[in-house]
Every structure is written in C-alpha cells, then in structure tokens.
Coordinates of C-alpha atoms and ligand atoms in Angstrom, one line a residue:
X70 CA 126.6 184.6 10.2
X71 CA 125.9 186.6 7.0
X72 CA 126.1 184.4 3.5
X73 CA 126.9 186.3 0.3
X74 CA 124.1 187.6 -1.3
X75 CA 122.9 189.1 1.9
X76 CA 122.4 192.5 2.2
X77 CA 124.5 193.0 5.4
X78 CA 127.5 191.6 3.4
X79 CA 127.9 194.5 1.0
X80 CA 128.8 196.5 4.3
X81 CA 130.9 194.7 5.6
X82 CA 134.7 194.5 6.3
X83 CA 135.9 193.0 2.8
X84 CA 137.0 189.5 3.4
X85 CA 140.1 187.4 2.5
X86 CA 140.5 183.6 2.3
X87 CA 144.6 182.7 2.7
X88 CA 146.1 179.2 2.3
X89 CA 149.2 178.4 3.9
X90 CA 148.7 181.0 6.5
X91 CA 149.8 178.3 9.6
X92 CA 153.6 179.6 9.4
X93 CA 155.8 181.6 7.7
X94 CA 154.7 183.7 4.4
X95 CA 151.1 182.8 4.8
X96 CA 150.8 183.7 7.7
X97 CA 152.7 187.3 7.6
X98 CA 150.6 188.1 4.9
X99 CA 147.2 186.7 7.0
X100 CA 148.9 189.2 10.0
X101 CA 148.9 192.0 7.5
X102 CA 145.8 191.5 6.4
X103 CA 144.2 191.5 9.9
X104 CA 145.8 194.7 10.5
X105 CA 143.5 195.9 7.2
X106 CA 140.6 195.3 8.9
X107 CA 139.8 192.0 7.1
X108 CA 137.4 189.0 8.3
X109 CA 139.7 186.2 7.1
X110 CA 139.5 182.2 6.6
X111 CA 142.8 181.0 7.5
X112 CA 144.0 177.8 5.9
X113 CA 146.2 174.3 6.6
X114 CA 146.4 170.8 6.9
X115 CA 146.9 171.5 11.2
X116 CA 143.7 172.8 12.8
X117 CA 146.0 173.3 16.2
X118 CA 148.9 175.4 14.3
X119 CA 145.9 177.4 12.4
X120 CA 144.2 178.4 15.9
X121 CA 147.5 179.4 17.0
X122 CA 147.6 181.5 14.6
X123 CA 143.8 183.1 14.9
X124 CA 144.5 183.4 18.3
X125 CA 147.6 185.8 17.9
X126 CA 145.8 188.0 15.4
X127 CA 142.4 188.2 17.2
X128 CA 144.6 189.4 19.8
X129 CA 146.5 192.2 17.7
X130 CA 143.0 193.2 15.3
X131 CA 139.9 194.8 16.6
X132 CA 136.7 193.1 15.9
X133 CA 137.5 191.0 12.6
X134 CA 136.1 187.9 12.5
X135 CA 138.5 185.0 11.7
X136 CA 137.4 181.3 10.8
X137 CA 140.0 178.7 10.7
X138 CA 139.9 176.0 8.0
X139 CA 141.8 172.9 8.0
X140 CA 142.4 171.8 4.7
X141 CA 144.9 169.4 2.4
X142 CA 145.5 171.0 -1.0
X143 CA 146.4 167.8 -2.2
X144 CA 142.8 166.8 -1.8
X145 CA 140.2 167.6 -3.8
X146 CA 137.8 167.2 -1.4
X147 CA 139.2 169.0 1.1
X148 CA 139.9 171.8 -1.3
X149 CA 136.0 172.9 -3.1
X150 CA 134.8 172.2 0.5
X151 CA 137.5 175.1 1.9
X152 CA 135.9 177.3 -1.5
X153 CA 132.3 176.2 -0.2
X154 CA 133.2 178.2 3.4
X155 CA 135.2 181.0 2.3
X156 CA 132.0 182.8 2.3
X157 CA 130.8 182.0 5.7
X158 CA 132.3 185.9 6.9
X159 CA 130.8 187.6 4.2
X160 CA 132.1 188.5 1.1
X161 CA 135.3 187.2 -0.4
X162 CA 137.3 189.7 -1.6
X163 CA 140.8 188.7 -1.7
X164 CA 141.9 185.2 -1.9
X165 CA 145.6 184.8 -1.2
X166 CA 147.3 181.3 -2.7
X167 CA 150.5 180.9 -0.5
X168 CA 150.1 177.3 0.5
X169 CA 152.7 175.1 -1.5
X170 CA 155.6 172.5 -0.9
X171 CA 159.2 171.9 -2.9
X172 CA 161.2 169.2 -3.1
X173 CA 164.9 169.2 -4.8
X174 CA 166.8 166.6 -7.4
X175 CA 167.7 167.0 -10.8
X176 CA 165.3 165.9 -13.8
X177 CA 167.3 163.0 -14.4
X178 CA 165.5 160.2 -12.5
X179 CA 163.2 162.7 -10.4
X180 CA 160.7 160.3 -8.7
X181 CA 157.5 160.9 -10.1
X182 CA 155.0 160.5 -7.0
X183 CA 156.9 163.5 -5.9
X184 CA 156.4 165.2 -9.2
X185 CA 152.5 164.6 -8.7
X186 CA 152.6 166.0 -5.7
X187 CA 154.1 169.4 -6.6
X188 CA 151.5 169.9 -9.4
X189 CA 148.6 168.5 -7.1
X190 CA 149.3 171.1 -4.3
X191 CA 151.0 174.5 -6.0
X192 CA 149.4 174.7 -9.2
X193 CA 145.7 172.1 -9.3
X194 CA 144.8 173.3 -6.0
X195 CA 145.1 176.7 -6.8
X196 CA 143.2 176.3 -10.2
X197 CA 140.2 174.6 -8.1
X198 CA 140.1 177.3 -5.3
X199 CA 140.4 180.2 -8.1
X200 CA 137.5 178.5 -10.1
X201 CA 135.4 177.6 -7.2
X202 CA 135.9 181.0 -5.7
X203 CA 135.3 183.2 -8.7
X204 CA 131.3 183.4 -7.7
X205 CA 132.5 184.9 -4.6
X206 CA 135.0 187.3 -5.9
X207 CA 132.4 188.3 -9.0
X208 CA 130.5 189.3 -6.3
X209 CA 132.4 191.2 -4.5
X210 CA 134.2 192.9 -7.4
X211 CA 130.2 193.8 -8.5
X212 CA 129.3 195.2 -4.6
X213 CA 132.4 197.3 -4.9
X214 CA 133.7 198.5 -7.9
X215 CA 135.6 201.3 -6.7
X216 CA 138.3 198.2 -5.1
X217 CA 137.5 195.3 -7.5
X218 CA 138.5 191.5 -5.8
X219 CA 142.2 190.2 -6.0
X220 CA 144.0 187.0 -5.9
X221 CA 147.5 186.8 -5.3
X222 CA 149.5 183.7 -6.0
X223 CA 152.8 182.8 -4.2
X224 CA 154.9 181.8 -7.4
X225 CA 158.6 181.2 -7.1
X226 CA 161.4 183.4 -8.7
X227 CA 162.5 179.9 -9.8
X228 CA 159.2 180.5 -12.0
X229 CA 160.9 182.4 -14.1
X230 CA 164.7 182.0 -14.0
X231 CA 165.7 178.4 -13.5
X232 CA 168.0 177.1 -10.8
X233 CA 169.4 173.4 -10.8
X234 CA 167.7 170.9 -9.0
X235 CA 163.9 172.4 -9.0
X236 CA 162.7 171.5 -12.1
X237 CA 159.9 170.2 -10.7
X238 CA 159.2 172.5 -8.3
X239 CA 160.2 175.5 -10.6
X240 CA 157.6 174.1 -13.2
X241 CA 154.3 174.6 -11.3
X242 CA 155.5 178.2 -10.1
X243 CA 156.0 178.7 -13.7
X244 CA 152.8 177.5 -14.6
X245 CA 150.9 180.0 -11.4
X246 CA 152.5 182.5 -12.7
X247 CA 150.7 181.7 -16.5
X248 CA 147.1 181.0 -14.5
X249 CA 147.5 184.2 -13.0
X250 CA 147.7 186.0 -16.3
X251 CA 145.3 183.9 -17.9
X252 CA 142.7 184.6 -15.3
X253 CA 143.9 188.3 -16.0
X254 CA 143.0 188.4 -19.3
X255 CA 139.6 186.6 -19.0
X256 CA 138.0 188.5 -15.7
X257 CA 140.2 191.8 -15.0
X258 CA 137.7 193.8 -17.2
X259 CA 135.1 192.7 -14.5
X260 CA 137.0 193.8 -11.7
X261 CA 138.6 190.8 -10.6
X262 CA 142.2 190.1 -10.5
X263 CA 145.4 188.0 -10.2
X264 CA 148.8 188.8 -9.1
X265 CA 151.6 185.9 -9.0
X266 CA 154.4 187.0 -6.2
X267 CA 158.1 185.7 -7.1
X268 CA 160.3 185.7 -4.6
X269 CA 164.0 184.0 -3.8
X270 CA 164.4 183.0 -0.9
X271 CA 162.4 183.6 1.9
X272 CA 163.5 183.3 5.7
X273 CA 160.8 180.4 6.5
X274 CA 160.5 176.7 7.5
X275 CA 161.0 175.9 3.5
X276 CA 164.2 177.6 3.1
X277 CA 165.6 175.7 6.1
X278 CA 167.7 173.2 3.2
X279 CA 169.4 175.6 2.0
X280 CA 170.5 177.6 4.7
X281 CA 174.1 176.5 4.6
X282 CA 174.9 178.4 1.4
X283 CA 172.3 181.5 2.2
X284 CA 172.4 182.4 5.5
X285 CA 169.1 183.5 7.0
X286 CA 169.8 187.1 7.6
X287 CA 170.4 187.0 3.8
X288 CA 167.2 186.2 2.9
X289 CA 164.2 188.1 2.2
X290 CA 161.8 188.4 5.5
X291 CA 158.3 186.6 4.9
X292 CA 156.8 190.6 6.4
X293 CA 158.3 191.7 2.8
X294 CA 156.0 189.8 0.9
X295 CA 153.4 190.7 3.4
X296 CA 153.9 194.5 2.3
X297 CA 153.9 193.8 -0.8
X298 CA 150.2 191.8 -0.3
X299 CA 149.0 194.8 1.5
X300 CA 150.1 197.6 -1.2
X301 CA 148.2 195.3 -3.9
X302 CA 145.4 194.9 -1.6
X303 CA 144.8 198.9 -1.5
X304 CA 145.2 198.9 -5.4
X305 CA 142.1 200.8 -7.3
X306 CA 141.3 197.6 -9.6
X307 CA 142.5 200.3 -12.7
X308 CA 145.5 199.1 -11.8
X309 CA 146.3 195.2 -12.7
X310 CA 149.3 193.7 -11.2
X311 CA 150.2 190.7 -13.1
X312 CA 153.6 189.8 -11.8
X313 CA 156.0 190.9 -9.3
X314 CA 159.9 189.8 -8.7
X315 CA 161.2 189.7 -5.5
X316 CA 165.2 189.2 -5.8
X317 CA 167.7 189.2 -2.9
X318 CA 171.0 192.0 -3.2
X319 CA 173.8 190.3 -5.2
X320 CA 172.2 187.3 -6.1
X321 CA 171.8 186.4 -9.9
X322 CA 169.2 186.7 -12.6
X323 CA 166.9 184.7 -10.8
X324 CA 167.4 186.4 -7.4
X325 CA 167.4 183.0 -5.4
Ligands
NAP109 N1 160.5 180.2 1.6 C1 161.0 180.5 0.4 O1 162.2 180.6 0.1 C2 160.0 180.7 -0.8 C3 160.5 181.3 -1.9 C4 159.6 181.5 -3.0 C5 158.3 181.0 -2.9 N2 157.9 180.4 -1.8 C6 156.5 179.9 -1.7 O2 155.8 180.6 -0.7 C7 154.7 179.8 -0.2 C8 154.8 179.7 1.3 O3 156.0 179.1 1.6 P1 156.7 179.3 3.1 O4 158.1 179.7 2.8 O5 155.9 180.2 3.9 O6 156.7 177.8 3.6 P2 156.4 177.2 5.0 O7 156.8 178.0 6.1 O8 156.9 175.8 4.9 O9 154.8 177.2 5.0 C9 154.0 176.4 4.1 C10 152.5 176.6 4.4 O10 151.8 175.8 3.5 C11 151.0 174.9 4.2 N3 150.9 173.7 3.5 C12 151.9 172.9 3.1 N4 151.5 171.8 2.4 C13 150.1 171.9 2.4 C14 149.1 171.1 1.9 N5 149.3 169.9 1.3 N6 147.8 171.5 2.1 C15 147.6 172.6 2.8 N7 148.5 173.4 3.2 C16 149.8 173.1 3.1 C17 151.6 174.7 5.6 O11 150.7 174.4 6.6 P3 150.6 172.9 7.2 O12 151.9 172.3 7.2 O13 150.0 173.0 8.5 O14 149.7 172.2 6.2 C18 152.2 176.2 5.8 O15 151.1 177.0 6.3 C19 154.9 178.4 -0.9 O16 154.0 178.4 -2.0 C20 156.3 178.5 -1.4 O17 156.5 177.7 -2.6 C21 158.7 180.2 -0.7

C-alpha cells in the first residue's frame, strides 16, 4: 500500500473517492470511472452491496485497485474516518459526492428530524469530506498540474428551480450547489476544483415515488450523469466547471 506523499504515488493511476456508489448514480459514475483507469474508494452505509459492487468492476477494469468503505454520512465519525482512507490507493484526485437521501411534504408542518437529516447527509457530509479531503486533492492537483483534482457534487435540478413538496430537500441541493462555487472561488487557482451536477429525474431507486406521473423510460439514465462525470474528469483544470443542468425533453424550467 503506497500513502500520499510517497514517491510511488505521483505515478500512479490518479485516484477517486465516490459516495453513494452502492446503486444507481453513484455507482454508474464509480463504473465509468473504472473504465478511466482509476484506483477508487467506493462508499455506503452496506459493506455487502459495496463489494457487490467492487466485484463487478474488478471484473470489467484491468488492474485498478478498488477499496470498499462502509460509511454513514449522517455520522461524523464515520465520515473524517472515510476522508482519513481515501488515501490508502494513492493519491486522491477526484472525489465524487453522489451519496444523498430526499424525502417529500410541503413546508407547512414538515417534521423537523427529517429536515436534520437532509442537511446532515447532502450538504454537512459533503462539507466535512471536501474539507477533510482538500490535503489530498492539494496534493494531487500540486503532483499534476497539467489535470489539476476535481470534486463533483450530485446537486438536484430542484437546486435551482423549485418544485412543490421538496423544500427541504431542494434546500441542501441549493446550498451544494453554493459550496461548490465557494470552494471554486477559494482553491481553483491552485488547481483544485468543484462541479455541482443538477439533474431531474433520474431512473434510480430514489425516483421510484414518483414513477406514476414520470414513467421510467422518461427519465434520464443514471450512465448520463456518468458521461457527463467522465468528460469533466478529462477536463485540463483551465477549464472550471461550476454548474451543470441536466433537464428531461418537455419538462419545465426546472427539468424534473
Ligand atoms: N434519482 C434522481 O431522480 C435524482 C435526481 C437528482 C439528484 N439526485 C441525487 O443523486 C444522488 C444519488 O441518488 P440516486 O438516484 O443514485 O439514489 P439511490 O439509487 O437511492 O442511491 C443512493 C446512494 O446513496 C447512498 N446513501 C444513502 N444514504 C446514505 C447515508 N446516510 N450514508 C451513506 N450513503 C448513503 C446509498 O447507499 P446505502 O443505502 O447502501 O447507504 C446509495 O449508494 C443523490 O444525492 C440524489 O439526491 C437523484
């Protein structure tokens, strides 16, 4: 096992560390990423679903090394301990924030334990793993400045247009969206940066609700999103990425 700030590091395959990579978008994007050529630290709360998941893409990618993680972003904890191994592969180079849960109901007499939750998991958690992380992607960014490091955030296009019933839920996409510029304007010029995804909906265990008024094969496919990863991932860090929209045909200004 090389550590960061060894000298076999620097040559290595870059690394990524992706939450929420069990199922659906998270783990498209960890597929896509294999595919790169990255070692990768897959993250969840289910240590059986996450080897699962290693499994299939040792199987389809050549030599990368893959570590599997099990971690509850709505721990603490669990969360700067997931940051401590991310650099067990090597260098960290990307770190992809997809993990994240919803819940609907209008403001009006929203239950507040399931407020907490919301901002604990898609928006604290993220804030902890991007500062405990920045060492790591400093680091790599300084090793290789010709590709910089990135972090892309899975935001929501409810981040930006509102729909009824997600306040909540729209709020802390909102607000990842606003860390990602934020960490955009105060490390870009070092060579590391943040991208916040927006997408409506995605085909995926969390769109499952609301398949009686969008049917699946309406919805944008979670291998989309994983494109779009890879493209920014092949970025010269010249180019900063702060935002992207992903909106379904025919749907309305939010793209839902
Ligand atoms: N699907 C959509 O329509 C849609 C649209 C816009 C944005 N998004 C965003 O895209 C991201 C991925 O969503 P998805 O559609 O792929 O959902 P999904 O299929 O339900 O997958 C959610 C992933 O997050 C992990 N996760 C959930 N709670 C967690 C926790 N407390 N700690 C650690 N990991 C946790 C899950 O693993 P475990 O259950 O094993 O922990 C799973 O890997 C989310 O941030 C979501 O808000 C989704």
């Amino acid at each position: 096992m090389s550590m960061p700030g060894d000298a076999g590091a620097r040559q290595q395959r870059p690394g990524a560390l992706v939450t929420g990579a069990s199922r659906g978008i998270g783990r498209a994007i960890a597929g896509r990423l294999a595919a790169l050529g990255y070692n990768l630290t897959l993250s969840g709360r289910r240590r059986d679903a996450l080897e699962e998941t290693a499994r299939a893409l040792a199987g389809s990618a050549d030599g990368i090394g893959i570590q599997v993680v099990p971690a509850d972003m709505a721990s603490e904890d669990d969360v700067r301990e997931l940051a401590r191994q991310a650099g067990h592969l090597g260098s960290l180079d990307f770190l992809v924030l997809c993990a994240g849960v919803g819940s609907s109901g209008p403001v009006a007499g929203y239950p507040m334990h399931r407020f907490d939750r919301q901002v604990t998991v898609n928006l604290r958690a993220p804030f902890v793993l991007i500062q405990e992380c920045l060492p790591l992607l400093r680091q790599a960014a300084a090793w290789h400045p010709d590709r910089g490091a990135r972090i892309v955030a899975i935001a929501s296009s409810t981040g930006v247009v509102s729909e009824p019933g997600l306040a909540a839920y729209a709020a802390t996409k909102a607000a990842l969206i606003s860390l990602c510029a934020s960490v955009n304007a105060e490390e870009s010029a070092s060579g590391v940066s943040a991208t916040a995804i927006s997408p409506g909906y995605v085909d995926t265990d969390m769109s499952a609700w609301v398949r009686d008024r969008v049917a699946r094969e309406e919805m944008i496919k979670p291998a989309d999103i994983a494109t779009l990863v890879a493209a920014i991932s092949t970025l010269s860090p010249q180019a900063v990425v702060p935002h992207v929209l992903v909106t379904r045909p025919g749907a309305g200004p939010a793209g839902a």
